[in-house]
Coordinates of C-alpha atoms and ligand atoms in Angstrom, one line a residue:
M9 CA 151.0 35.9 114.4
K10 CA 150.9 32.0 113.7
N11 CA 148.0 30.0 112.0
F12 CA 145.7 28.7 114.5
N13 CA 144.9 25.3 112.7
D14 CA 147.6 23.1 114.0
M15 CA 147.4 24.3 117.8
K16 CA 148.9 22.4 120.7
V17 CA 146.9 22.8 123.6
L18 CA 147.5 22.0 127.3
L19 CA 144.5 21.2 129.5
V20 CA 144.6 21.0 133.2
G21 CA 142.9 18.9 135.8
N22 CA 142.1 15.5 136.2
G23 CA 138.3 15.2 136.7
G24 CA 135.4 14.3 134.9
R25 CA 135.0 17.7 133.6
E26 CA 138.7 17.3 132.3
S27 CA 137.6 14.2 130.2
A28 CA 134.8 15.5 128.5
L29 CA 136.7 18.9 127.6
A30 CA 139.5 16.6 126.4
W31 CA 136.7 14.5 124.3
K32 CA 135.1 18.0 123.1
I33 CA 138.8 19.7 122.3
A34 CA 140.1 16.5 120.6
Q35 CA 137.0 16.8 117.8
S36 CA 138.5 20.5 116.9
P37 CA 140.1 21.0 113.6
N38 CA 142.1 22.9 115.0
L39 CA 143.7 20.6 116.8
S40 CA 147.2 19.0 116.7
H41 CA 148.5 17.6 119.8
L42 CA 146.8 17.5 123.3
Y43 CA 148.5 17.4 126.8
I44 CA 146.5 16.8 130.0
S45 CA 147.8 17.1 133.4
P46 CA 147.4 15.2 135.3
G47 CA 144.6 13.3 133.6
N48 CA 143.0 10.4 134.2
A49 CA 142.4 7.0 132.1
G50 CA 139.6 9.0 130.2
T51 CA 141.6 11.8 128.9
Q52 CA 144.4 9.9 127.6
Q53 CA 142.6 8.3 124.7
F54 CA 142.6 11.9 123.5
G55 CA 145.9 13.1 124.5
L56 CA 149.1 12.6 126.3
N57 CA 148.8 12.6 130.4
L58 CA 151.4 14.5 131.9
N59 CA 152.6 14.3 135.9
Y60 CA 152.0 18.0 136.8
R61 CA 149.4 18.6 139.4
D62 CA 146.8 21.1 138.9
S63 CA 148.5 23.2 141.4
E64 CA 152.0 22.9 140.2
I65 CA 151.8 26.1 137.9
E66 CA 155.8 26.8 137.6
K67 CA 156.0 23.2 136.2
L68 CA 153.2 23.8 133.9
L69 CA 154.5 27.1 132.8
E70 CA 158.0 25.3 132.3
F71 CA 156.2 22.8 130.3
A72 CA 154.2 25.2 128.2
I73 CA 157.2 27.1 127.2
N74 CA 159.5 24.3 126.6
N75 CA 156.8 22.6 124.2
Q76 CA 155.4 25.5 122.5
I77 CA 152.0 25.4 123.7
D78 CA 149.6 27.2 121.9
L79 CA 147.0 27.7 124.2
T80 CA 146.6 26.3 127.9
V81 CA 142.6 25.5 128.9
V82 CA 142.0 25.4 133.0
G83 CA 139.5 23.3 134.1
P84 CA 139.3 23.6 137.9
E85 CA 139.4 26.3 140.3
V86 CA 142.6 25.9 142.4
P87 CA 145.1 26.3 139.8
L88 CA 143.2 29.9 138.6
D89 CA 143.1 30.6 142.4
L90 CA 146.9 30.5 142.5
G91 CA 147.0 32.9 139.5
I92 CA 147.9 30.4 136.7
V93 CA 146.4 32.8 134.3
D94 CA 148.2 35.8 135.6
L95 CA 151.5 33.8 135.4
F96 CA 151.2 32.4 131.8
K97 CA 150.0 35.7 130.5
E98 CA 153.2 37.5 131.9
N99 CA 155.0 34.6 129.9
G100 CA 153.3 35.8 127.2
L101 CA 151.2 32.4 126.6
K102 CA 147.6 32.3 125.6
I103 CA 145.5 30.8 128.5
F104 CA 142.0 30.3 128.7
G105 CA 140.3 31.3 132.4
P106 CA 140.1 33.9 134.3
S107 CA 142.9 36.0 136.3
K108 CA 143.6 35.5 139.9
I109 CA 141.7 38.7 140.4
C110 CA 138.2 37.4 138.7
A111 CA 138.7 33.8 140.3
Q112 CA 137.8 35.2 143.7
I113 CA 134.0 35.2 142.7
E114 CA 134.9 31.6 143.8
S115 CA 137.5 31.8 146.2
S116 CA 135.7 34.3 148.4
K117 CA 132.3 34.2 148.8
S118 CA 132.3 37.5 150.4
F119 CA 134.0 39.2 147.2
A120 CA 131.1 37.8 145.1
K121 CA 128.4 38.9 147.7
Q122 CA 129.7 42.1 148.1
I123 CA 129.8 42.8 144.1
M124 CA 126.0 41.2 144.3
Q125 CA 125.0 43.7 146.7
K126 CA 126.7 46.8 145.1
R127 CA 125.1 45.7 141.8
N128 CA 121.6 44.6 143.3
I129 CA 122.1 41.1 141.6
P130 CA 119.5 39.1 143.3
T131 CA 120.6 36.8 146.0
A132 CA 120.3 35.8 149.5
D133 CA 120.7 38.1 152.3
S134 CA 124.0 37.8 154.3
K135 CA 126.0 38.9 157.0
L136 CA 130.0 38.3 157.2
F137 CA 131.8 37.4 160.6
T138 CA 135.7 36.7 161.5
N139 CA 134.8 36.3 165.0
P140 CA 132.9 33.3 166.3
K141 CA 131.6 35.1 169.0
E142 CA 129.4 37.1 167.2
A143 CA 128.4 34.8 165.0
Y144 CA 127.1 32.6 168.0
E145 CA 125.2 36.1 168.7
Y146 CA 123.7 36.6 165.6
V147 CA 122.1 33.0 165.2
E148 CA 120.9 33.3 168.8
D149 CA 118.3 35.4 167.7
F150 CA 116.9 33.0 165.2
S151 CA 114.9 30.1 165.4
G152 CA 114.1 29.1 161.6
P153 CA 117.1 27.7 159.0
L154 CA 119.9 29.2 158.0
V155 CA 122.8 28.5 156.0
V156 CA 126.6 28.6 157.1
K157 CA 129.1 28.9 154.7
A158 CA 133.0 29.1 154.6
D159 CA 134.3 32.2 153.1
G160 CA 137.2 30.4 151.2
L161 CA 137.8 27.2 148.9
A162 CA 136.5 24.1 150.7
A163 CA 135.9 21.5 147.5
G164 CA 132.4 22.4 147.5
K165 CA 131.9 21.2 151.0
G166 CA 131.9 24.3 152.8
V167 CA 127.9 24.9 152.9
F168 CA 125.8 24.2 155.8
V169 CA 122.2 24.1 155.3
C170 CA 121.4 24.3 158.8
A171 CA 117.3 23.4 160.1
N172 CA 117.6 25.2 163.6
K173 CA 119.9 27.1 165.8
S174 CA 121.7 24.3 167.0
E175 CA 122.9 23.4 163.3
S176 CA 124.2 26.6 162.7
K177 CA 126.1 26.8 166.0
N178 CA 127.4 23.3 165.2
A179 CA 128.3 24.6 161.6
I180 CA 130.4 27.8 163.2
N181 CA 132.0 25.7 165.6
E182 CA 133.2 23.3 163.1
L183 CA 134.6 26.2 160.7
M184 CA 135.9 28.9 162.7
E185 CA 137.0 26.9 166.1
Q186 CA 137.7 23.3 164.7
K187 CA 138.9 24.9 161.2
I188 CA 137.7 21.9 159.1
F189 CA 138.6 23.8 156.2
G190 CA 141.4 25.2 157.5
S191 CA 141.9 29.0 156.5
S192 CA 139.2 29.0 154.4
G193 CA 136.7 28.9 157.1
E194 CA 138.2 31.8 159.1
S195 CA 135.5 33.9 158.1
I196 CA 131.9 32.8 157.4
L197 CA 129.3 33.9 155.9
I198 CA 125.8 33.4 157.3
E199 CA 122.6 33.7 155.3
Q200 CA 118.8 33.5 154.8
L201 CA 117.9 29.9 153.1
L202 CA 116.5 30.4 149.7
T203 CA 113.9 28.1 148.4
G204 CA 112.9 26.8 145.0
W205 CA 114.9 24.7 142.4
E206 CA 118.5 25.0 141.3
A207 CA 120.1 25.1 138.3
S208 CA 123.7 25.9 137.0
A209 CA 124.0 28.6 133.9
F210 CA 127.3 29.1 131.6
V211 CA 128.2 31.7 129.8
F212 CA 131.6 32.2 127.8
C213 CA 133.0 35.6 128.7
D214 CA 135.7 37.8 126.9
G215 CA 135.8 40.6 129.2
N216 CA 133.2 43.3 127.9
S217 CA 130.4 40.3 126.4
F218 CA 129.4 36.8 126.4
S219 CA 128.3 33.8 124.6
S220 CA 124.6 32.6 124.4
L221 CA 123.7 30.8 127.9
I222 CA 123.4 27.1 128.4
A223 CA 121.5 25.7 131.6
A224 CA 121.9 22.5 133.8
C225 CA 120.6 20.6 137.0
D226 CA 123.2 18.7 139.0
H227 CA 122.0 16.2 141.8
K228 CA 124.3 17.0 144.9
R229 CA 123.2 14.5 146.9
I230 CA 124.3 10.9 147.0
G231 CA 120.7 8.8 147.7
E232 CA 117.7 8.7 145.4
G233 CA 115.2 12.0 145.8
D234 CA 118.2 13.6 146.5
T235 CA 118.4 12.6 150.2
G236 CA 121.8 11.4 152.1
P237 CA 125.0 13.8 151.8
N238 CA 126.1 16.3 149.3
T239 CA 129.0 14.9 147.0
G240 CA 130.6 16.3 144.3
G241 CA 127.8 15.5 142.2
M242 CA 125.8 12.1 141.4
G243 CA 124.7 13.1 137.9
A244 CA 123.3 15.9 135.7
F245 CA 121.0 17.1 132.8
S246 CA 120.4 19.7 130.1
P247 CA 118.2 21.4 129.7
P248 CA 116.6 21.8 133.3
A249 CA 112.8 20.6 132.9
N250 CA 111.3 24.3 133.7
W251 CA 114.0 26.6 132.3
D252 CA 112.5 29.2 129.9
E253 CA 112.9 32.3 127.7
Q254 CA 112.1 34.3 130.5
I255 CA 114.2 33.1 133.1
E256 CA 117.4 33.0 130.9
Q257 CA 116.5 36.8 129.9
N258 CA 116.5 37.4 133.5
V259 CA 119.9 35.8 134.5
L260 CA 121.6 37.5 131.4
E261 CA 120.0 41.3 132.5
N262 CA 120.2 41.2 135.9
I263 CA 123.2 38.5 136.9
V264 CA 125.7 38.1 134.1
T265 CA 125.6 42.0 132.9
P266 CA 126.0 43.7 135.7
M267 CA 128.7 41.3 137.4
I268 CA 130.9 41.5 133.8
D269 CA 130.3 45.6 133.9
E270 CA 131.5 45.4 137.5
M271 CA 134.8 43.3 137.1
K272 CA 135.8 45.2 133.7
I273 CA 135.2 48.4 135.7
N274 CA 136.5 48.0 138.9
Y275 CA 138.8 45.1 138.7
V276 CA 140.1 43.1 135.5
P277 CA 137.9 41.9 132.4
Y278 CA 136.6 38.5 133.1
V279 CA 137.4 36.0 130.5
G280 CA 136.9 32.4 131.0
V281 CA 133.2 30.3 131.7
L282 CA 131.0 32.2 134.3
F283 CA 129.2 29.6 136.1
I284 CA 126.1 30.9 137.9
G285 CA 124.6 28.6 140.6
L286 CA 121.0 29.6 140.6
M287 CA 117.8 29.0 143.1
I288 CA 114.5 29.7 141.0
N289 CA 111.3 30.3 142.6
E290 CA 108.1 32.2 141.8
E291 CA 110.0 35.9 142.7
G292 CA 112.9 34.6 139.7
P293 CA 116.2 33.8 139.8
K294 CA 118.7 34.3 142.6
V295 CA 122.2 33.9 142.9
I296 CA 123.6 31.0 145.5
E297 CA 127.5 31.3 144.2
F298 CA 129.3 31.8 141.0
N299 CA 131.9 30.0 140.1
C300 CA 135.1 30.7 137.8
R301 CA 134.8 27.6 135.2
L302 CA 132.8 24.8 134.0
G303 CA 130.9 22.7 136.5
D304 CA 131.3 19.0 137.1
P305 CA 129.5 16.8 136.6
E306 CA 127.6 19.6 134.6
S307 CA 130.1 20.4 131.7
Q308 CA 130.0 16.2 131.2
V309 CA 126.0 16.6 130.1
I310 CA 126.6 20.5 128.3
L311 CA 129.9 19.8 126.0
P312 CA 128.1 17.2 124.3
L313 CA 125.4 19.9 123.6
M314 CA 128.1 22.3 122.0
Q315 CA 127.9 22.4 118.4
S316 CA 130.8 25.2 118.2
D317 CA 134.1 24.3 118.1
I318 CA 135.5 24.9 121.4
L319 CA 138.8 26.2 120.7
D320 CA 137.4 29.0 118.3
V321 CA 135.1 29.7 121.5
M322 CA 138.0 30.2 123.9
L323 CA 140.3 31.7 121.3
S324 CA 137.2 34.3 121.1
C325 CA 136.9 34.7 124.8
I326 CA 140.9 35.3 124.7
N327 CA 140.5 37.9 121.7
G328 CA 137.8 39.7 122.9
D329 CA 135.5 38.9 119.9
I330 CA 132.9 36.4 121.7
Q331 CA 129.8 38.0 120.3
K332 CA 130.8 37.2 116.6
N333 CA 131.3 33.9 117.5
N334 CA 127.6 33.0 118.1
V335 CA 128.1 30.2 120.1
Q336 CA 125.9 27.2 119.2
W337 CA 124.0 24.6 121.2
S338 CA 122.2 22.0 120.3
S339 CA 118.0 22.0 121.6
E340 CA 118.4 18.2 122.6
S341 CA 118.4 16.6 125.7
S342 CA 121.3 15.3 127.5
V343 CA 121.8 13.3 130.8
G344 CA 124.9 12.1 132.3
V345 CA 124.8 9.6 135.3
V346 CA 127.5 9.1 137.7
I347 CA 128.9 5.6 138.7
A348 CA 130.7 5.7 142.0
S349 CA 132.8 3.9 144.4
G350 CA 130.4 2.5 146.9
G351 CA 130.9 4.3 150.4
Y352 CA 131.4 7.8 148.7
P353 CA 131.5 10.7 149.7
K354 CA 132.5 8.7 152.7
D355 CA 135.4 5.9 152.8
Y356 CA 135.6 3.8 149.7
N357 CA 138.1 1.2 148.5
V358 CA 139.6 1.5 145.4
G359 CA 141.3 -0.5 142.9
F360 CA 138.9 -2.5 141.5
E361 CA 138.9 -3.4 137.5
I362 CA 136.0 -1.7 135.3
K363 CA 134.6 -4.2 133.4
G364 CA 131.7 -3.9 130.5
L365 CA 133.7 -0.4 129.1
D366 CA 133.8 -2.0 125.5
T367 CA 130.4 -3.4 125.6
T368 CA 128.7 0.2 125.4
D369 CA 126.9 1.7 122.5
N370 CA 129.1 3.7 120.5
L371 CA 126.4 6.7 120.6
V372 CA 127.0 7.1 124.6
N373 CA 130.1 9.0 126.1
I374 CA 131.9 7.6 128.7
F375 CA 133.9 10.3 130.7
H376 CA 136.4 8.8 133.2
A377 CA 137.0 10.5 136.7
G378 CA 138.5 8.6 139.5
A379 CA 139.5 5.7 136.7
E380 CA 143.2 5.1 136.1
L381 CA 145.3 2.4 134.0
D382 CA 147.3 -0.2 135.9
H383 CA 150.6 -1.8 134.3
M384 CA 148.7 -4.3 132.7
G385 CA 146.4 -1.6 130.6
N386 CA 143.2 -2.5 132.4
T387 CA 141.3 0.2 133.5
I388 CA 140.5 0.5 137.6
T389 CA 139.2 2.6 139.9
S390 CA 141.0 5.5 141.5
G391 CA 138.3 7.6 143.2
G392 CA 135.2 8.5 144.5
R393 CA 132.8 9.4 141.4
V394 CA 134.7 7.0 138.8
L395 CA 133.0 7.4 135.6
T396 CA 129.8 9.3 133.7
V397 CA 127.8 7.9 131.4
N398 CA 126.3 10.4 129.1
S399 CA 123.6 10.1 126.6
V400 CA 122.1 12.5 124.0
A401 CA 118.6 12.4 122.4
D402 CA 115.9 14.3 121.0
T403 CA 114.1 14.1 124.4
M404 CA 115.0 13.8 127.8
S405 CA 113.0 10.5 128.4
V406 CA 114.8 8.9 125.3
A407 CA 118.1 10.0 126.8
I408 CA 117.5 8.6 130.5
K409 CA 116.8 5.5 129.0
K410 CA 119.6 4.9 126.8
C411 CA 121.9 6.2 129.6
Y412 CA 120.9 3.3 132.0
E413 CA 120.6 0.6 129.6
N414 CA 124.4 1.3 129.1
L415 CA 125.4 2.2 132.5
D416 CA 123.9 -1.7 133.4
R417 CA 126.9 -2.9 131.2
I418 CA 129.6 -1.5 133.3
Q419 CA 130.4 -3.2 136.2
F420 CA 133.2 -3.0 139.4
E421 CA 133.2 -3.9 142.6
D422 CA 131.3 -2.1 145.2
S423 CA 130.1 0.1 142.0
Y424 CA 126.8 2.5 143.5
Y425 CA 124.7 5.0 141.3
R426 CA 121.5 6.5 141.2
R427 CA 118.3 5.3 139.5
D428 CA 116.8 8.7 139.3
I429 CA 119.1 11.3 137.3
G430 CA 116.9 13.5 135.2
T431 CA 114.3 13.6 137.5
N432 CA 113.0 14.9 140.8
I433 CA 114.5 18.2 140.6
Ligands
AMP17 P1 127.5 26.4 147.4 O1 128.8 25.1 147.4 O2 127.4 27.6 147.5 O3 127.0 25.5 145.9 O4 126.5 25.4 147.7 C1 126.1 24.0 148.1 C2 125.0 24.0 147.7 O5 123.9 24.4 149.3 C3 123.8 24.5 146.9 O6 123.4 24.0 145.5 C4 122.2 24.6 147.5 O7 121.6 23.2 147.6 C5 122.8 24.9 148.7 N1 122.8 26.5 149.6 C6 123.9 27.2 149.5 N2 123.4 28.3 149.8 C7 122.2 28.5 149.8 C8 120.8 29.2 150.1 N3 121.2 30.3 150.4 N4 119.8 28.7 150.0 C9 119.6 27.6 150.2 N5 120.5 26.7 149.7 C10 121.5 26.8 149.9
LIG18 N1 128.2 20.9 140.5 C1 129.0 22.3 141.0 C2 130.4 22.5 140.7 O1 130.8 22.2 139.6 O2 131.0 23.4 141.7

């Protein structure tokens, strides 16, 4: 077998998460070449961007075969749900991520819920509906809040937290009758509203076992004080202010262990990152959702805390020896603030030059998302969430201060960011 100290790596995806992954992979002494497909203005600082979209899994396979790629790393959920891992493995290639069957923990909320119910994993009570009439009848009996969720993938937008019956009916109508997320809303879950504070936890899994855990918080709302519509995430920080050893043990014993065990026994071993979305209150942590990948923007604050070589960690997962790897995380504090295009998450304009990128301190990380290079080589905006400024320090308050000092040096027309990231959760 080839000695993995001159690895050619293909990274799939084009968000802020992939910029952070490219940055971290590029630090590995095992790397020789990094390709990112399709990538963005940030990833090309670390490797060569390719033209294949993340959903073009056959073309990605062809590239990997023709270019003797040693390891493919999958960032987003869509190619995982399309079966990229199964396809690459069938062709004898190494790839980091869960198989299509395992990716259902994210692509089918009812699949995940069924396992949680079977294995007594703490989560909200919930009921599955495939018929809108029955869903309307069900909410008729509730006067209080409920959560209505599309069963399938909806780019993080398929969840409606409803204050009352009329909002719940509206959500059912949009998902099942107007089909705003297409077939993803053909079946829906209606579930109990959980209260508490939210956190995202991550472990690297090898099918049998898993790494040490790292947790973060994600500010999902557009407005300060966590107000306004949900976004893909306006910033994140790690560790969460109230995270402790007891919560961590609880998550590992009562959530991660039974989940990994169930996948191994009744499906196929879960290899990849397991992302546990949690609601935590005095009763302990409960699962809001599972995802089959790293979070975005959470990855942009946790990867800077990872002290281990990420290629080693991923290979340990693929080779079934993650326990030996002993993945190390820094105990420092990390915060990331997203600069978005004004108007996001609704309509916004793109194509504005981003200025001041060369005036930031070397000690902060800039992870691009919706940014690309124009024909003059200028970095211009190309999406809703444009970039994240990440800072790591001994304390959260120092990390936040450093982050905002640098953020203020980056400018483009119509830019928007929240001033309260790292607080108020
Ligand atoms: P998800 O896409 O499943 O992460 O849900 C998006 C957001 O909806 C979560 O981050 C929570 O803020 C909220 N949410 C989802 N399910 C529940 C629930 N059962 N109770 C309270 N909030 C929820
Ligand atoms: N930050 C939430 C997610 O990545 O789904």
